[in-house]
Amino acid sequence: MTGSLRNTEQETAPARRAAGVEITQPPSLVRQKLGQGAVIPMRLDPRILRRMELAVETMSGAYAKTLKTEIRAMMNAHAEWEEGDSAKIHHVYAIAHEIRGLAGTFARPMTGRVANQLCLYLEALPELTRAEEGVVRLHVDAMHAAATGAREPCTEVADATLAGLDRLVSRAIEHLPQKTALCRSVG
């Protein structure tokens, strides 16, 4: 029996056709995490794969609580930073960095994308202390809004929110004072 792989944009799992029979593999969380084109070794027992997926699903419930706690801590650090404790922006960055790494794994992609965008903004600055309070606040508030619901906002809302934050970040970075030359020409 010779089969051919069919891969269209509308399908999330590869399908095989052989002698008029179509075998479709259901989407796999592990396959999603490995990325497009990744091949899970044939020797991986489907029961082990399912146990891995169940472990991630089980941890998801606990992560939702942890995420809310982390965002609350980020909001507190941001408030202290606004009140003049310049070291607290480092805490905001550290928490955002952790969230961006874990949120997607636990079905919080928008929260992860906002955290990623905040990290990219802060990393683009010459110093974290040069961050604009309003830019950081809007990112923190967006993460809070996305993480407090049972489910994240729909894709359209997420994309519109992220596009708005992206424009804000672009403008904030454009208006940073230019770096002074480190070396002056000898004349």
Short mmCIF file of C-alpha atoms in Angstrom, two decimals:
data_model
loop_
_atom_site.label_atom_id
_atom_site.label_comp_id
_atom_site.label_asym_id
_atom_site.label_seq_id
_atom_site.Cartn_x
_atom_site.Cartn_y
_atom_site.Cartn_z
CA MET A 1 0.00 0.00 0.00
CA THR A 2 1.47 3.26 -1.10
CA GLY A 3 0.25 6.40 0.63
CA SER A 4 0.80 10.04 -0.06
CA LEU A 5 0.85 12.82 2.51
CA ARG A 6 -1.71 15.54 2.06
CA ASN A 7 -0.94 18.86 3.76
CA THR A 8 -3.26 21.81 3.31
CA GLU A 9 -3.46 25.06 5.24
CA GLN A 10 -6.82 24.01 6.68
CA GLU A 11 -5.51 20.81 8.24
CA THR A 12 -3.75 20.71 11.58
CA ALA A 13 -2.66 17.09 11.42
CA PRO A 14 -1.22 15.10 8.52
CA ALA A 15 -3.50 12.59 6.84
CA ARG A 16 -2.62 9.47 4.86
CA ARG A 17 -4.62 7.99 2.03
CA ALA A 18 -4.24 4.38 1.14
CA ALA A 19 -6.63 2.24 -0.89
CA GLY A 20 -9.48 4.72 -0.37
CA VAL A 21 -8.96 4.93 3.40
CA GLU A 22 -7.98 8.18 5.06
CA ILE A 23 -6.14 8.03 8.38
CA THR A 24 -6.00 11.35 10.21
CA GLN A 25 -3.83 11.91 13.25
CA PRO A 26 -5.41 14.20 15.86
CA PRO A 27 -3.53 17.36 16.79
CA SER A 28 -0.93 16.78 19.47
CA LEU A 29 0.20 19.30 22.06
CA VAL A 30 3.68 17.78 21.99
CA ARG A 31 3.82 18.06 18.20
CA GLN A 32 2.70 21.71 18.44
CA LYS A 33 5.49 22.45 20.92
CA LEU A 34 8.08 20.78 18.71
CA GLY A 35 7.05 23.00 15.82
CA GLN A 36 6.00 22.57 12.23
CA GLY A 37 7.85 19.89 10.36
CA ALA A 38 9.08 18.18 13.52
CA VAL A 39 8.79 14.44 13.45
CA ILE A 40 8.16 12.51 16.62
CA PRO A 41 10.31 9.39 16.60
CA MET A 42 8.39 6.32 15.47
CA ARG A 43 9.51 4.49 18.59
CA LEU A 44 7.68 6.93 20.86
CA ASP A 45 4.85 4.92 22.32
CA PRO A 46 1.50 6.70 21.79
CA ARG A 47 0.65 5.90 25.42
CA ILE A 48 3.74 7.81 26.58
CA LEU A 49 2.85 10.70 24.28
CA ARG A 50 -0.65 10.78 25.77
CA ARG A 51 0.78 10.72 29.32
CA MET A 52 2.97 13.69 28.43
CA GLU A 53 -0.04 15.58 27.12
CA LEU A 54 -2.08 14.70 30.22
CA ALA A 55 0.74 15.96 32.45
CA VAL A 56 0.72 19.32 30.65
CA GLU A 57 -3.10 19.49 30.91
CA THR A 58 -2.94 18.73 34.63
CA MET A 59 -0.29 21.38 35.19
CA SER A 60 -2.36 23.92 33.24
CA GLY A 61 -4.85 24.30 36.07
CA ALA A 62 -2.11 25.03 38.59
CA TYR A 63 -0.39 27.36 36.13
CA ALA A 64 -3.51 29.53 35.81
CA LYS A 65 -3.31 30.27 39.54
CA THR A 66 0.44 30.79 39.39
CA LEU A 67 0.06 33.11 36.41
CA LYS A 68 -2.42 35.30 38.28
CA THR A 69 -0.05 35.42 41.27
CA GLU A 70 2.88 36.36 39.01
CA ILE A 71 0.91 39.11 37.30
CA ARG A 72 -0.18 40.48 40.67
CA ALA A 73 3.49 40.52 41.73
CA MET A 74 4.34 42.30 38.46
CA MET A 75 1.63 44.88 39.08
CA ASN A 76 2.97 45.49 42.59
CA ALA A 77 6.55 45.81 41.31
CA HIS A 78 5.34 48.23 38.64
CA ALA A 79 3.52 50.35 41.26
CA GLU A 80 6.68 50.48 43.40
CA TRP A 81 8.71 51.42 40.32
CA GLU A 82 6.27 54.25 39.56
CA GLU A 83 6.69 55.45 43.16
CA GLY A 84 10.43 55.78 42.63
CA ASP A 85 12.02 52.40 43.38
CA SER A 86 14.03 52.17 40.16
CA ALA A 87 15.20 48.62 40.89
CA LYS A 88 11.63 47.29 40.60
CA ILE A 89 11.65 47.57 36.79
CA HIS A 90 14.10 44.66 36.87
CA HIS A 91 11.46 42.60 38.71
CA VAL A 92 8.84 43.55 36.13
CA TYR A 93 11.20 42.38 33.37
CA ALA A 94 12.08 39.13 35.16
CA ILE A 95 8.43 38.21 35.66
CA ALA A 96 7.51 39.13 32.07
CA HIS A 97 10.43 37.01 30.85
CA GLU A 98 9.20 34.02 32.81
CA ILE A 99 5.62 34.47 31.61
CA ARG A 100 6.66 34.73 27.97
CA GLY A 101 8.45 31.40 28.28
CA LEU A 102 5.62 29.47 29.89
CA ALA A 103 2.32 31.03 28.86
CA GLY A 104 2.07 29.34 25.46
CA THR A 105 2.62 25.91 26.93
CA PHE A 106 -0.34 26.38 29.23
CA ALA A 107 -2.88 27.71 26.71
CA ARG A 108 -2.25 31.40 27.40
CA PRO A 109 -0.77 32.51 24.06
CA MET A 110 -1.97 36.12 24.23
CA THR A 111 -0.51 36.58 27.69
CA GLY A 112 2.75 35.16 26.38
CA ARG A 113 2.72 37.41 23.33
CA VAL A 114 2.13 40.53 25.44
CA ALA A 115 4.89 39.44 27.83
CA ASN A 116 7.19 38.88 24.85
CA GLN A 117 6.39 42.32 23.48
CA LEU A 118 7.12 43.92 26.87
CA CYS A 119 10.44 42.06 27.07
CA LEU A 120 11.39 43.13 23.54
CA TYR A 121 10.58 46.76 24.41
CA LEU A 122 12.65 46.66 27.60
CA GLU A 123 15.52 44.90 25.83
CA ALA A 124 15.56 47.61 23.14
CA LEU A 125 16.24 50.30 25.74
CA PRO A 126 19.79 51.33 26.62
CA GLU A 127 18.83 50.82 30.29
CA LEU A 128 15.70 49.34 31.86
CA THR A 129 15.28 52.45 33.98
CA ARG A 130 14.65 54.44 30.78
CA ALA A 131 11.35 52.65 30.21
CA GLU A 132 8.23 54.78 29.97
CA GLU A 133 5.83 54.07 32.81
CA GLY A 134 2.75 54.23 30.58
CA VAL A 135 4.13 51.76 28.04
CA VAL A 136 4.99 49.26 30.76
CA ARG A 137 1.66 49.83 32.55
CA LEU A 138 -0.37 49.11 29.40
CA HIS A 139 1.49 45.83 28.84
CA VAL A 140 1.03 44.78 32.47
CA ASP A 141 -2.66 45.68 32.33
CA ALA A 142 -3.11 43.74 29.07
CA MET A 143 -1.52 40.65 30.62
CA HIS A 144 -3.74 41.04 33.69
CA ALA A 145 -6.87 41.34 31.53
CA ALA A 146 -5.93 38.30 29.44
CA ALA A 147 -5.00 36.12 32.40
CA THR A 148 -7.90 36.86 34.74
CA GLY A 149 -10.56 35.27 32.56
CA ALA A 150 -11.22 31.56 32.33
CA ARG A 151 -10.24 31.85 28.66
CA GLU A 152 -8.12 34.34 26.81
CA PRO A 153 -9.73 36.87 24.46
CA CYS A 154 -10.55 35.78 20.91
CA THR A 155 -7.87 36.08 18.25
CA GLU A 156 -9.29 39.30 16.80
CA VAL A 157 -9.20 41.07 20.17
CA ALA A 158 -5.74 39.70 20.90
CA ASP A 159 -4.38 40.81 17.53
CA ALA A 160 -5.91 44.29 17.84
CA THR A 161 -4.53 44.71 21.36
CA LEU A 162 -1.08 43.56 20.31
CA ALA A 163 -1.10 45.81 17.24
CA GLY A 164 -1.95 48.80 19.42
CA LEU A 165 0.79 47.94 21.91
CA ASP A 166 3.24 47.45 19.05
CA ARG A 167 2.48 50.95 17.70
CA LEU A 168 2.92 52.38 21.18
CA VAL A 169 6.28 50.64 21.62
CA SER A 170 7.46 51.78 18.17
CA ARG A 171 6.65 55.39 18.98
CA ALA A 172 8.26 55.18 22.41
CA ILE A 173 11.46 53.78 20.92
CA GLU A 174 11.45 56.41 18.12
CA HIS A 175 11.34 59.18 20.72
CA LEU A 176 14.27 57.91 22.78
CA PRO A 177 17.13 60.39 22.83
CA GLN A 178 19.84 59.31 20.43
CA LYS A 179 22.86 57.71 22.02
CA THR A 180 25.83 59.99 22.30
CA ALA A 181 28.92 58.92 20.48
CA LEU A 182 31.20 56.83 22.64
CA CYS A 183 34.31 58.07 20.88
CA ARG A 184 34.87 61.54 19.63
CA SER A 185 37.09 62.11 16.67
CA VAL A 186 40.50 63.48 17.48
CA GLY A 187 41.01 66.79 15.75
#
